[in-house]
Amino acid sequence: MKLSIQEVEHIAELARLRLTEAEKEKYSEQLSNILGYFEKLQSVDTSNVEPTSQVTGLTNIMREDAVIESGISDELVACSPEHSDGYVKIPKIFENK
Amino acid sequence: MKLNELTLIESFEGLRDKKFSSFEITKDCFDQIKKFDDKVKAYITLNEDDALARAKEIDQKIKSGESISPLAGIPMIVKDLFCTTGLKTTGASKILENYIPPFDATAVAKLKNEGAIILGKVNCDEFAMGGSTENSGFFPTHNPWDLERVPGGSSGGSAAALSADMGIYALGTDTGGSIREPASFCGISGLKVSYGRVSRYGVLAMTSSLDTIGPFGKTVEDIAVILKYMAGRDEKDSTTPDAPVDNYSEEIKKDIKGLKVGLPKEYFVDGMDESVREVVLGAAKKLEEMGAEVIDINLPHTDLAVAAYYIICPCEVSSNMARFDGIKYGFSQRDKNKDLLDIYLDSRANGFGAEVKRRIMIGTYALSAGYYDAYYKKAMQIRTLVRQDFDEAFKEVDVILTPVAPTPAYKLGEKIGDPLKMYLEDVFTIPASLAGICGLVVPAGFSNDLPVGIQLLGKRFDEKTILRTGHQYQLVTDWHKKKPLIK
């Protein structure tokens, strides 16, 4: 199982990572090794095994749908790299026509 | 004796009996940090002024005769993965290098309410991804027993700082072994709680279905005290069931006569260090002398656990790390001409380290169209098999005794170039993580002057039984009293 550079580039794009050429080379090799190790699972017959996604046994933990003030909304917005008037600032997404 | 060398219980008793002050303990801890931390490199951020001010406040309360909690005025070491109000929280990642959260993690808030004092925030593998603390975005931490060796990880800063007496107890996180392995490598006690026992709210998420929060202590007795205050339901973490919190400090006083201890043959594999095998078998013999019954058991799917874990973990990592986008908080690489996508790509490229990127890549691949059944679903099915192994075993035994890692602490740089080799270090800690059960590590011997711990696994939410076993063991052994001589 060998991941090509093109596949690495495709995954990086999906993951929103910009990789250098050296990183692409390195990950192509390392990811191939790691994925190769996963092959050992394919020989196990799991056709009648239910998947375990979590172990708490809890389902649908709800609280009342009511507004609760955090008391720190200004501080939270202030954590963002650019902000003004209580809003997080980002570059323009839509071009003016 | 300097006060930083005290256990939690000794500290509490001394404060209660007015033999010394919280200020004095806290001061001695910072003195120790200043003396040795340029060699150990455990701390990322010190909280000195605030800690000393809080210590004075607690001293005032003690003076005026207010009754105090067993944690009041006692300084703790906090892994830099826990959000702490007004105190930098980096996750040992460059992407959060200057992040100061305006809120506390629930575990921290609960301890602060009892009067706990934060000494500072300590190093770990970036976002807890790793087993040696070499993946920190800032610097590696060194093992106080041998500065050329790793302290284990990911909670390596917590374990190294505590074993070097740079604090009285420590907080860490354990997803696949991140409390247990460093506890073993650094010769201290550490508890991985059952999944859901302690709230994860405010702790930087890595693998949400596996992450747990727990204490390191100089003794198991200390851990019993700390856990009582950390455990329990939290409305802010919907995976914490409303299960009763035991009175651990009382429970551990009971002896272990008739306790059934399982010894799984799958945990004694070729290639493991002979001295590690001897330490575990020596501990089994000791437990027998104490009245326990040691029984051979089987956990047949053990060999599949690492592969399943290293699918599940990166899948959840790739999702959890998506929040770091250079927009909401943390490092952001932007200039006027850049569009939104460039901010994402550049901030993540320059903010994340190699292992984080690697796991994001594996997870993104495994979850991408066409691969879900072969990887993530398969891994979740293997997880069921591993869990069922433990369910079966715990019908026969109360506690399972195993090694913690195949070897004692290894040298810095020894495994860092080979990620797969590094992943295989977790072979004895990962199965319990997949099953969501609890595990306690206590020191049990040495190999060439390096500490070696044993792992005691217990049923879900049965922390009291492994803590009892560990405490009773520490009453008749003195491995936990050995201290490193930092050279």
Coordinates of C-alpha atoms in Angstrom, one line a residue:
Chain A
M1 CA 0.0 0.0 0.0
K2 CA 1.8 3.1 -1.2
L3 CA 0.3 6.6 -1.2
S4 CA 1.3 8.6 -4.2
I5 CA 2.3 12.3 -4.0
Q6 CA -1.0 13.1 -5.8
E7 CA -3.0 11.3 -3.1
V8 CA -1.0 13.1 -0.4
E9 CA -1.8 16.4 -2.1
H10 CA -5.5 15.6 -2.3
I11 CA -5.7 14.6 1.4
A12 CA -3.8 17.8 2.4
E13 CA -6.2 19.9 0.4
L14 CA -9.2 18.2 2.2
A15 CA -7.5 18.8 5.5
R16 CA -6.7 22.5 4.7
L17 CA -2.9 21.9 5.2
R18 CA -0.3 23.5 3.0
L19 CA 2.6 21.1 2.7
T20 CA 6.1 21.7 1.4
E21 CA 7.5 19.3 -1.2
A22 CA 9.7 17.7 1.5
E23 CA 6.7 17.2 3.7
K24 CA 4.8 15.5 0.8
E25 CA 7.7 13.1 0.3
K26 CA 7.9 12.4 4.0
Y27 CA 4.2 11.8 4.5
S28 CA 3.9 9.7 1.4
E29 CA 6.4 7.3 2.9
Q30 CA 5.3 7.5 6.6
L31 CA 1.6 7.3 5.9
S32 CA 2.1 4.4 3.6
N33 CA 3.9 2.5 6.4
I34 CA 1.2 3.4 8.9
L35 CA -1.6 2.4 6.6
G36 CA 0.3 -0.8 5.9
Y37 CA 0.2 -1.6 9.6
F38 CA -3.6 -1.2 9.6
E39 CA -3.8 -4.0 7.1
K40 CA -3.7 -6.5 10.0
L41 CA -7.2 -5.6 10.9
Q42 CA -8.6 -6.7 7.5
S43 CA -8.0 -10.4 8.3
V44 CA -10.3 -10.2 11.3
D45 CA -13.9 -11.2 10.5
T46 CA -16.1 -8.5 12.0
S47 CA -19.2 -9.1 9.9
N48 CA -21.3 -9.7 13.0
V49 CA -19.7 -7.2 15.3
E50 CA -21.4 -4.0 16.3
P51 CA -19.1 -0.9 16.2
T52 CA -18.3 0.9 19.5
S53 CA -18.2 4.6 19.0
Q54 CA -18.4 5.5 22.7
V55 CA -18.6 3.6 26.0
T56 CA -20.7 5.7 28.3
G57 CA -24.1 4.1 27.3
L58 CA -25.5 7.6 27.5
T59 CA -27.8 8.8 24.7
N60 CA -29.4 12.2 23.9
I61 CA -28.3 14.1 27.0
M62 CA -30.4 17.3 26.7
R63 CA -30.8 20.4 28.7
E64 CA -33.7 22.9 28.5
D65 CA -33.4 25.0 25.4
A66 CA -32.9 28.3 27.2
V67 CA -30.4 31.1 26.8
I68 CA -27.7 31.0 29.4
E69 CA -25.3 34.0 29.6
S70 CA -21.7 32.9 29.5
G71 CA -20.7 36.3 31.0
I72 CA -17.5 36.2 29.0
S73 CA -18.6 36.7 25.4
D74 CA -16.5 39.9 25.0
E75 CA -13.4 38.1 26.3
L76 CA -14.0 35.2 24.0
V77 CA -14.3 37.5 20.9
A78 CA -11.2 39.3 22.1
C79 CA -9.3 36.0 21.7
S80 CA -9.6 36.3 17.9
P81 CA -6.7 37.7 15.9
E82 CA -8.8 40.5 14.5
H83 CA -12.1 41.8 15.9
S84 CA -14.2 44.9 16.3
D85 CA -17.4 45.9 18.0
G86 CA -17.9 42.4 19.4
Y87 CA -17.4 40.7 16.0
V88 CA -14.7 38.5 14.7
K89 CA -13.1 40.0 11.5
I90 CA -12.2 37.9 8.4
P91 CA -11.3 38.9 4.9
K92 CA -14.0 39.6 2.4
I93 CA -15.4 36.3 1.0
F94 CA -17.7 37.7 -1.8
E95 CA -16.4 40.0 -4.5
N96 CA -18.4 43.2 -5.2
K97 CA -20.0 43.1 -8.6
Chain B
M1 CA 13.4 18.3 54.5
K2 CA 12.2 21.0 52.1
L3 CA 8.5 21.4 51.9
N4 CA 8.3 20.8 48.1
E5 CA 9.2 17.2 48.9
L6 CA 6.0 16.6 50.9
T7 CA 3.1 14.5 49.7
L8 CA -0.3 16.0 49.5
I9 CA -1.5 14.4 52.7
E10 CA 1.7 15.5 54.6
S11 CA 1.2 19.0 53.3
F12 CA -2.4 19.1 54.4
E13 CA -1.6 17.8 57.9
G14 CA 1.2 20.3 58.3
L15 CA -1.0 23.2 57.3
R16 CA -3.9 22.0 59.5
D17 CA -1.5 21.7 62.5
K18 CA 0.1 25.1 61.6
K19 CA 3.6 23.6 61.3
F20 CA 4.2 25.6 58.2
S21 CA 2.4 27.9 55.8
S22 CA 1.0 27.5 52.3
F23 CA 3.3 30.4 51.3
E24 CA 6.3 28.4 52.5
I25 CA 5.4 25.3 50.6
T26 CA 4.7 27.3 47.4
K27 CA 8.0 29.2 47.8
D28 CA 9.9 25.9 48.2
C29 CA 8.3 24.6 45.0
F30 CA 9.4 27.7 43.0
D31 CA 12.9 27.4 44.5
Q32 CA 13.1 23.8 43.3
I33 CA 11.8 24.9 39.9
K34 CA 14.4 27.6 39.6
K35 CA 17.1 25.2 40.7
F36 CA 16.4 22.4 38.3
D37 CA 14.0 23.3 35.6
D38 CA 16.6 24.6 33.2
K39 CA 17.8 21.0 33.1
V40 CA 14.4 19.2 33.2
K41 CA 12.5 21.7 31.1
A42 CA 9.1 20.8 32.4
Y43 CA 7.4 24.2 32.7
I44 CA 6.2 26.3 29.8
T45 CA 4.6 29.0 31.9
L46 CA 5.1 29.9 35.6
N47 CA 2.3 31.4 37.7
E48 CA 4.5 32.7 40.5
D49 CA 3.0 36.0 41.5
D50 CA -0.6 34.7 41.5
A51 CA 0.4 31.5 43.2
L52 CA 2.2 33.2 46.1
A53 CA -0.7 35.7 46.4
R54 CA -3.2 32.9 46.6
A55 CA -1.1 31.1 49.1
K56 CA -1.1 34.1 51.4
E57 CA -4.9 34.3 51.2
I58 CA -5.2 30.6 52.2
D59 CA -2.8 31.2 55.1
Q60 CA -5.0 34.0 56.3
K61 CA -8.0 31.7 56.3
I62 CA -6.1 29.1 58.2
K63 CA -5.0 31.7 60.7
S64 CA -8.5 32.9 61.3
G65 CA -9.5 29.3 62.0
E66 CA -11.6 28.7 58.9
S67 CA -11.9 25.0 58.2
I68 CA -9.9 24.1 55.1
S69 CA -10.2 21.5 52.4
P70 CA -7.4 18.9 52.1
L71 CA -6.4 20.6 48.9
A72 CA -6.4 24.2 50.2
G73 CA -3.1 26.0 49.9
I74 CA -1.3 23.1 48.2
P75 CA 0.5 23.8 45.0
M76 CA -0.2 21.7 41.9
I77 CA 1.3 21.2 38.5
V78 CA -1.1 21.6 35.5
K79 CA -0.5 20.1 32.1
D80 CA -0.7 22.9 29.5
L81 CA -3.8 21.2 27.9
F82 CA -6.2 22.5 30.6
C83 CA -7.7 26.0 30.1
T84 CA -6.9 28.3 33.0
T85 CA -8.4 31.7 33.4
G86 CA -5.9 34.5 32.6
L87 CA -3.1 32.0 32.4
K88 CA -1.5 31.1 29.0
T89 CA -2.7 27.8 27.7
T90 CA -0.8 26.5 24.7
G91 CA -1.4 22.8 24.4
A92 CA 2.4 22.9 23.7
S93 CA 1.5 24.1 20.2
K94 CA 2.8 27.1 18.3
I95 CA -0.8 27.6 17.1
L96 CA -1.8 28.5 20.6
E97 CA 1.5 30.1 21.7
N98 CA -0.1 33.3 23.0
Y99 CA -3.6 32.0 23.9
I100 CA -5.0 33.2 27.2
P101 CA -8.4 31.6 27.9
P102 CA -11.1 33.5 29.8
F103 CA -12.3 30.4 31.5
D104 CA -11.2 27.4 33.6
A105 CA -11.5 23.7 32.6
T106 CA -14.0 22.1 35.0
A107 CA -11.4 19.9 36.6
V108 CA -9.2 23.0 37.3
A109 CA -12.2 25.0 38.5
K110 CA -13.2 22.3 41.0
L111 CA -9.8 22.1 42.5
K112 CA -9.4 25.9 42.6
N113 CA -12.7 26.0 44.5
E114 CA -11.0 23.8 47.1
G115 CA -8.2 26.3 47.4
A116 CA -5.7 24.5 45.1
I117 CA -2.8 26.7 43.9
I118 CA -1.5 26.5 40.3
L119 CA 2.3 26.7 40.1
G120 CA 2.3 26.8 36.4
K121 CA 1.6 25.0 33.1
V122 CA 3.8 22.2 32.0
N123 CA 5.0 20.7 28.8
C124 CA 3.5 17.8 26.8
D125 CA 3.4 16.5 23.3
E126 CA 1.6 19.0 21.1
F127 CA -2.1 18.6 21.8
A128 CA -1.2 15.4 23.7
M129 CA -0.2 13.6 20.4
G130 CA 2.8 11.5 21.4
G131 CA 4.4 9.4 24.0
S132 CA 7.7 11.1 24.8
T133 CA 7.0 14.9 25.1
E134 CA 9.4 15.3 22.1
N135 CA 6.5 16.4 20.0
S136 CA 6.1 19.6 22.0
G137 CA 6.1 22.7 19.8
F138 CA 8.6 24.4 22.1
F139 CA 11.2 22.0 23.6
P140 CA 11.5 18.5 24.8
T141 CA 11.3 17.7 28.5
H142 CA 14.0 15.5 30.1
N143 CA 13.6 12.6 32.5
P144 CA 14.8 13.7 36.0
W145 CA 16.2 10.1 36.5
D146 CA 18.5 10.5 33.5
L147 CA 18.4 13.8 31.6
E148 CA 19.4 12.1 28.3
R149 CA 16.1 10.1 28.4
V150 CA 12.5 11.0 27.7
P151 CA 10.0 11.4 30.6
G152 CA 7.3 9.6 28.6
G153 CA 4.3 11.3 27.2
S154 CA 2.2 12.9 26.4
S155 CA 1.9 14.2 30.0
G156 CA 5.7 14.2 30.3
G157 CA 6.0 17.7 31.9
S158 CA 3.6 16.7 34.6
A159 CA 5.4 13.5 35.5
A160 CA 8.9 15.0 35.2
A161 CA 8.0 18.0 37.4
L162 CA 6.4 15.9 40.0
S163 CA 9.2 13.3 40.2
A164 CA 11.6 16.2 40.6
D165 CA 9.5 17.6 43.5
M166 CA 8.7 20.8 41.6
G167 CA 5.2 20.5 43.0
I168 CA 3.0 18.4 45.3
Y169 CA 0.8 16.7 42.8
A170 CA 0.0 17.1 39.1
L171 CA -2.8 17.0 36.5
G172 CA -2.5 15.2 33.2
T173 CA -4.6 13.7 30.5
D174 CA -4.6 10.1 29.2
T175 CA -6.0 9.1 25.8
G176 CA -3.9 6.1 25.0
G177 CA -1.5 6.0 27.9
S178 CA -0.5 9.6 28.4
I179 CA -0.6 9.5 32.2
R180 CA 0.4 5.9 32.7
E181 CA 3.5 5.7 30.6
P182 CA 5.1 8.9 32.0
A183 CA 4.2 7.8 35.5
S184 CA 6.1 4.6 34.9
F185 CA 9.1 6.3 33.3
C186 CA 9.4 8.9 36.0
G187 CA 8.7 6.6 39.0
I188 CA 5.5 8.2 40.3
S189 CA 1.9 7.1 40.6
G190 CA -0.7 8.1 38.0
L191 CA -4.4 7.4 37.4
K192 CA -6.2 7.1 34.1
V193 CA -9.9 7.3 35.1
S194 CA -12.7 5.5 33.4
Y195 CA -14.0 7.4 30.4
G196 CA -16.6 9.9 31.7
R197 CA -15.5 9.9 35.4
V198 CA -13.9 13.4 35.2
S199 CA -15.3 16.2 33.1
R200 CA -13.3 17.0 29.9
Y201 CA -14.8 20.5 29.6
G202 CA -12.1 23.1 29.0
V203 CA -9.4 20.6 28.2
L204 CA -8.1 20.9 24.6
A205 CA -9.7 17.9 22.8
M206 CA -7.6 15.3 21.0
T207 CA -9.7 12.1 20.7
S208 CA -13.0 12.9 22.2
S209 CA -14.3 9.4 22.5
L210 CA -11.1 8.3 24.5
D211 CA -9.7 11.4 26.2
T212 CA -9.7 11.2 30.1
I213 CA -8.4 13.6 32.8
G214 CA -6.5 12.4 35.8
P215 CA -4.1 13.0 38.6
F216 CA -0.4 12.1 39.3
G217 CA 0.6 11.7 42.9
K218 CA 3.7 10.9 45.0
T219 CA 1.5 8.3 46.6
V220 CA -1.8 6.5 45.7
E221 CA -3.2 7.9 48.9
D222 CA -2.8 11.4 47.5
I223 CA -4.5 10.4 44.2
A224 CA -7.5 9.1 46.2
V225 CA -7.9 12.5 47.8
I226 CA -7.6 14.4 44.5
L227 CA -9.9 12.2 42.5
K228 CA -12.7 12.7 45.0
Y229 CA -12.7 16.4 44.1
M230 CA -12.3 16.0 40.4
A231 CA -14.8 13.3 39.7
G232 CA -18.5 13.5 38.9
R233 CA -21.2 14.7 36.6
D234 CA -20.7 18.0 34.8
E235 CA -23.4 19.6 32.8
K236 CA -20.8 21.0 30.5
D237 CA -19.6 17.5 29.5
S238 CA -22.5 15.3 28.4
T239 CA -20.3 12.2 28.5
T240 CA -20.1 12.3 32.4
P241 CA -22.7 10.0 33.8
D242 CA -24.4 10.7 37.1
A243 CA -22.6 7.7 38.8
P244 CA -21.8 8.0 42.5
V245 CA -18.3 9.2 43.4
D246 CA -16.9 6.8 46.0
N247 CA -15.1 7.8 49.2
Y248 CA -11.8 6.7 47.8
S249 CA -9.7 7.6 50.8
E250 CA -11.8 5.3 53.0
E251 CA -12.1 2.5 50.4
I252 CA -8.3 2.2 50.0
K253 CA -7.8 1.3 53.7
K254 CA -9.4 -2.2 53.2
D255 CA -6.9 -5.0 52.7
I256 CA -6.8 -7.1 49.5
K257 CA -7.2 -10.6 51.0
G258 CA -9.1 -12.7 48.5
L259 CA -8.8 -10.1 45.7
K260 CA -8.6 -11.8 42.3
V261 CA -5.8 -10.4 40.1
G262 CA -5.7 -11.4 36.5
L263 CA -2.4 -11.8 34.6
P264 CA -3.0 -11.6 30.8
K265 CA -0.6 -13.7 28.8
E266 CA -0.9 -11.4 25.8
Y267 CA 0.9 -8.7 27.7
F268 CA 4.1 -10.7 28.1
V269 CA 5.4 -10.5 24.5
D270 CA 8.6 -11.2 22.7
G271 CA 10.8 -8.2 22.4
M272 CA 9.8 -6.7 25.8
D273 CA 12.5 -5.8 28.2
E274 CA 13.4 -8.7 30.5
S275 CA 13.6 -6.4 33.5
V276 CA 10.1 -5.1 32.9
R277 CA 8.8 -8.7 32.9
E278 CA 10.6 -9.3 36.2
V279 CA 9.2 -6.2 37.8
V280 CA 5.6 -7.2 36.9
L281 CA 6.0 -10.8 38.0
G282 CA 7.7 -9.6 41.2
A283 CA 4.7 -7.4 41.9
A284 CA 2.3 -10.3 41.2
K285 CA 4.2 -12.4 43.8
K286 CA 4.0 -9.5 46.3
L287 CA 0.2 -9.2 45.8
E288 CA -0.1 -12.9 46.4
E289 CA 1.9 -12.6 49.7
M290 CA -0.6 -9.9 50.6
G291 CA -3.5 -12.3 50.2
A292 CA -4.5 -11.7 46.6
E293 CA -5.2 -14.6 44.3
V294 CA -3.3 -14.3 41.0
I295 CA -5.0 -16.0 38.0
D296 CA -3.9 -16.4 34.4
I297 CA -6.3 -14.8 32.0
N298 CA -6.7 -14.2 28.2
L299 CA -7.3 -10.9 26.4
P300 CA -7.2 -12.4 22.9
H301 CA -7.7 -9.2 20.8
T302 CA -4.9 -7.3 22.5
D303 CA -2.7 -7.4 19.4
L304 CA -5.2 -5.5 17.3
A305 CA -5.7 -2.6 19.7
V306 CA -2.8 -0.4 18.5
A307 CA -3.9 -0.5 14.9
A308 CA -7.6 0.2 15.8
Y309 CA -6.4 3.1 18.1
Y310 CA -4.2 4.7 15.5
I311 CA -7.2 4.8 13.1
I312 CA -9.8 6.1 15.7
C313 CA -7.4 8.7 17.2
P314 CA -6.3 10.4 13.9
C315 CA -9.9 10.4 12.6
E316 CA -11.1 12.3 15.7
V317 CA -7.9 14.4 15.6
S318 CA -8.6 15.5 12.1
S319 CA -12.0 16.7 13.2
N320 CA -10.9 18.3 16.4
M321 CA -8.0 20.1 14.9
A322 CA -10.4 21.7 12.3
R323 CA -11.2 24.4 14.9
F324 CA -7.7 25.8 14.5
D325 CA -8.2 28.0 11.5
G326 CA -6.5 31.3 12.3
I327 CA -9.9 32.9 12.7
K328 CA -11.3 32.4 16.2
Y329 CA -8.2 32.2 18.4
G330 CA -4.6 31.4 18.3
F331 CA -1.9 32.0 15.7
S332 CA -3.1 33.6 12.4
Q333 CA -1.0 34.2 9.4
R334 CA -2.7 37.0 7.5
D335 CA -1.9 40.1 5.5
K336 CA -4.2 42.4 3.5
N337 CA -4.0 40.6 0.2
K338 CA -4.8 37.1 1.5
D339 CA -8.1 35.4 1.1
L340 CA -9.7 33.2 3.7
L341 CA -8.4 29.9 2.3
D342 CA -4.8 31.3 2.5
I343 CA -5.3 32.2 6.1
Y344 CA -6.4 28.6 6.9
L345 CA -3.6 27.0 4.9
D346 CA -0.8 29.2 6.2
S347 CA -1.9 29.4 9.8
R348 CA -2.2 25.6 10.0
A349 CA 1.0 24.9 8.0
N350 CA 3.0 27.1 10.3
G351 CA 1.1 26.6 13.5
F352 CA 1.0 22.8 13.7
G353 CA 4.0 20.5 14.3
A354 CA 4.9 17.3 12.3
E355 CA 3.0 14.7 14.4
V356 CA -0.2 16.8 14.5
K357 CA -0.1 17.2 10.7
R358 CA 0.6 13.5 10.3
R359 CA -2.5 12.5 12.4
I360 CA -4.7 15.0 10.6
M361 CA -3.5 13.5 7.3
I362 CA -4.1 9.9 8.4
G363 CA -7.5 10.8 9.8
T364 CA -8.6 12.8 6.8
Y365 CA -7.6 9.9 4.5
A366 CA -9.3 7.3 6.6
L367 CA -12.6 9.3 6.7
S368 CA -12.5 10.3 3.0
A369 CA -15.0 9.0 0.5
G370 CA -14.7 5.2 0.0
Y371 CA -12.5 4.4 3.0
Y372 CA -14.9 4.8 5.9
D373 CA -15.8 1.1 6.1
A374 CA -12.3 -0.2 5.7
Y375 CA -10.8 2.0 8.4
Y376 CA -13.0 3.9 10.8
K377 CA -15.9 1.4 10.9
K378 CA -13.5 -1.6 11.1
A379 CA -11.6 0.1 14.0
M380 CA -14.8 0.7 15.9
Q381 CA -15.7 -3.0 15.5
I382 CA -12.2 -4.0 16.7
R383 CA -12.9 -1.7 19.6
T384 CA -15.9 -3.8 20.5
L385 CA -13.9 -7.0 20.5
V386 CA -11.2 -5.4 22.8
R387 CA -13.9 -4.2 25.1
Q388 CA -15.6 -7.6 25.2
D389 CA -12.2 -9.2 26.1
F390 CA -12.2 -7.0 29.3
D391 CA -15.9 -7.6 30.0
E392 CA -15.2 -11.4 30.0
A393 CA -12.0 -11.1 32.0
F394 CA -13.7 -9.0 34.7
K395 CA -16.3 -11.7 35.2
E396 CA -13.4 -13.8 36.7
V397 CA -11.1 -11.2 38.3
D398 CA -11.3 -7.9 40.2
V399 CA -8.1 -6.3 38.9
I400 CA -5.8 -7.0 35.9
L401 CA -2.0 -6.6 36.4
T402 CA 0.2 -5.8 33.4
P403 CA 3.3 -4.0 32.3
V404 CA 3.0 -0.3 31.4
A405 CA 5.4 -0.1 28.5
P406 CA 7.7 -2.7 26.9
T407 CA 10.8 -0.8 28.1
P408 CA 11.9 1.7 30.7
A409 CA 12.5 5.3 29.6
Y410 CA 14.4 5.5 26.3
K411 CA 16.8 8.1 25.0
L412 CA 15.7 11.4 23.5
G413 CA 15.8 11.1 19.7
E414 CA 15.8 7.3 19.8
K415 CA 12.3 6.8 18.3
I416 CA 11.2 10.2 17.0
G417 CA 12.2 9.5 13.4
D418 CA 9.9 6.4 13.2
P419 CA 6.3 7.2 14.0
L420 CA 5.1 3.6 13.8
K421 CA 7.8 2.4 16.3
M422 CA 6.6 5.2 18.6
Y423 CA 3.0 4.1 18.3
L424 CA 3.9 0.5 19.2
E425 CA 5.2 1.8 22.6
D426 CA 1.5 2.2 23.6
V427 CA 0.8 -1.5 23.1
F428 CA 0.0 -2.2 26.8
T429 CA -1.9 1.1 27.6
I430 CA -4.1 1.4 24.5
P431 CA -6.5 -1.6 25.1
A432 CA -7.8 -0.2 28.4
S433 CA -8.3 3.2 26.6
L434 CA -10.4 1.6 23.9
A435 CA -12.5 -0.2 26.6
G436 CA -12.9 3.0 28.6
I437 CA -11.9 1.3 31.8
C438 CA -9.6 2.7 34.5
G439 CA -5.9 2.1 35.1
L440 CA -3.5 2.9 37.9
V441 CA 0.3 3.0 37.5
V442 CA 2.5 2.6 40.6
P443 CA 6.3 2.3 40.8
A444 CA 7.4 -1.3 41.3
G445 CA 11.1 -1.6 40.7
F446 CA 14.1 -0.5 38.6
S447 CA 15.9 -1.4 35.5
N448 CA 19.5 -0.1 35.4
D449 CA 18.6 2.7 37.8
L450 CA 15.5 3.7 35.7
P451 CA 12.1 3.4 37.4
V452 CA 9.6 0.8 36.1
G453 CA 5.9 0.9 37.0
I454 CA 3.1 -1.7 37.0
Q455 CA -0.4 -1.2 35.6
L456 CA -3.5 -2.2 37.6
L457 CA -6.6 -2.1 35.4
G458 CA -10.1 -2.0 36.9
K459 CA -13.7 -2.1 35.8
R460 CA -15.4 1.0 34.5
F461 CA -16.0 3.4 37.4
D462 CA -14.3 0.9 39.8
E463 CA -11.4 3.3 40.6
K464 CA -11.7 2.4 44.2
T465 CA -10.5 -1.2 43.8
I466 CA -7.4 -0.3 41.8
L467 CA -6.6 2.5 44.2
R468 CA -7.0 0.1 47.1
T469 CA -4.7 -2.4 45.5
G470 CA -2.1 0.3 44.7
H471 CA -2.3 1.8 48.2
Q472 CA -2.1 -1.5 50.0
Y473 CA 0.9 -2.3 47.8
Q474 CA 2.6 1.0 48.7
L475 CA 2.0 0.2 52.4
V476 CA 4.4 -2.8 52.1
T477 CA 6.8 -1.6 49.5
D478 CA 8.9 1.6 49.2
W479 CA 9.5 1.9 45.4
H480 CA 7.3 5.1 45.5
K481 CA 9.6 6.7 48.0
K482 CA 12.7 6.6 45.8
K483 CA 13.7 10.0 44.3
P484 CA 15.9 10.9 41.4
L485 CA 19.2 12.6 41.9
I486 CA 19.2 15.2 39.2
K487 CA 22.7 15.5 37.7

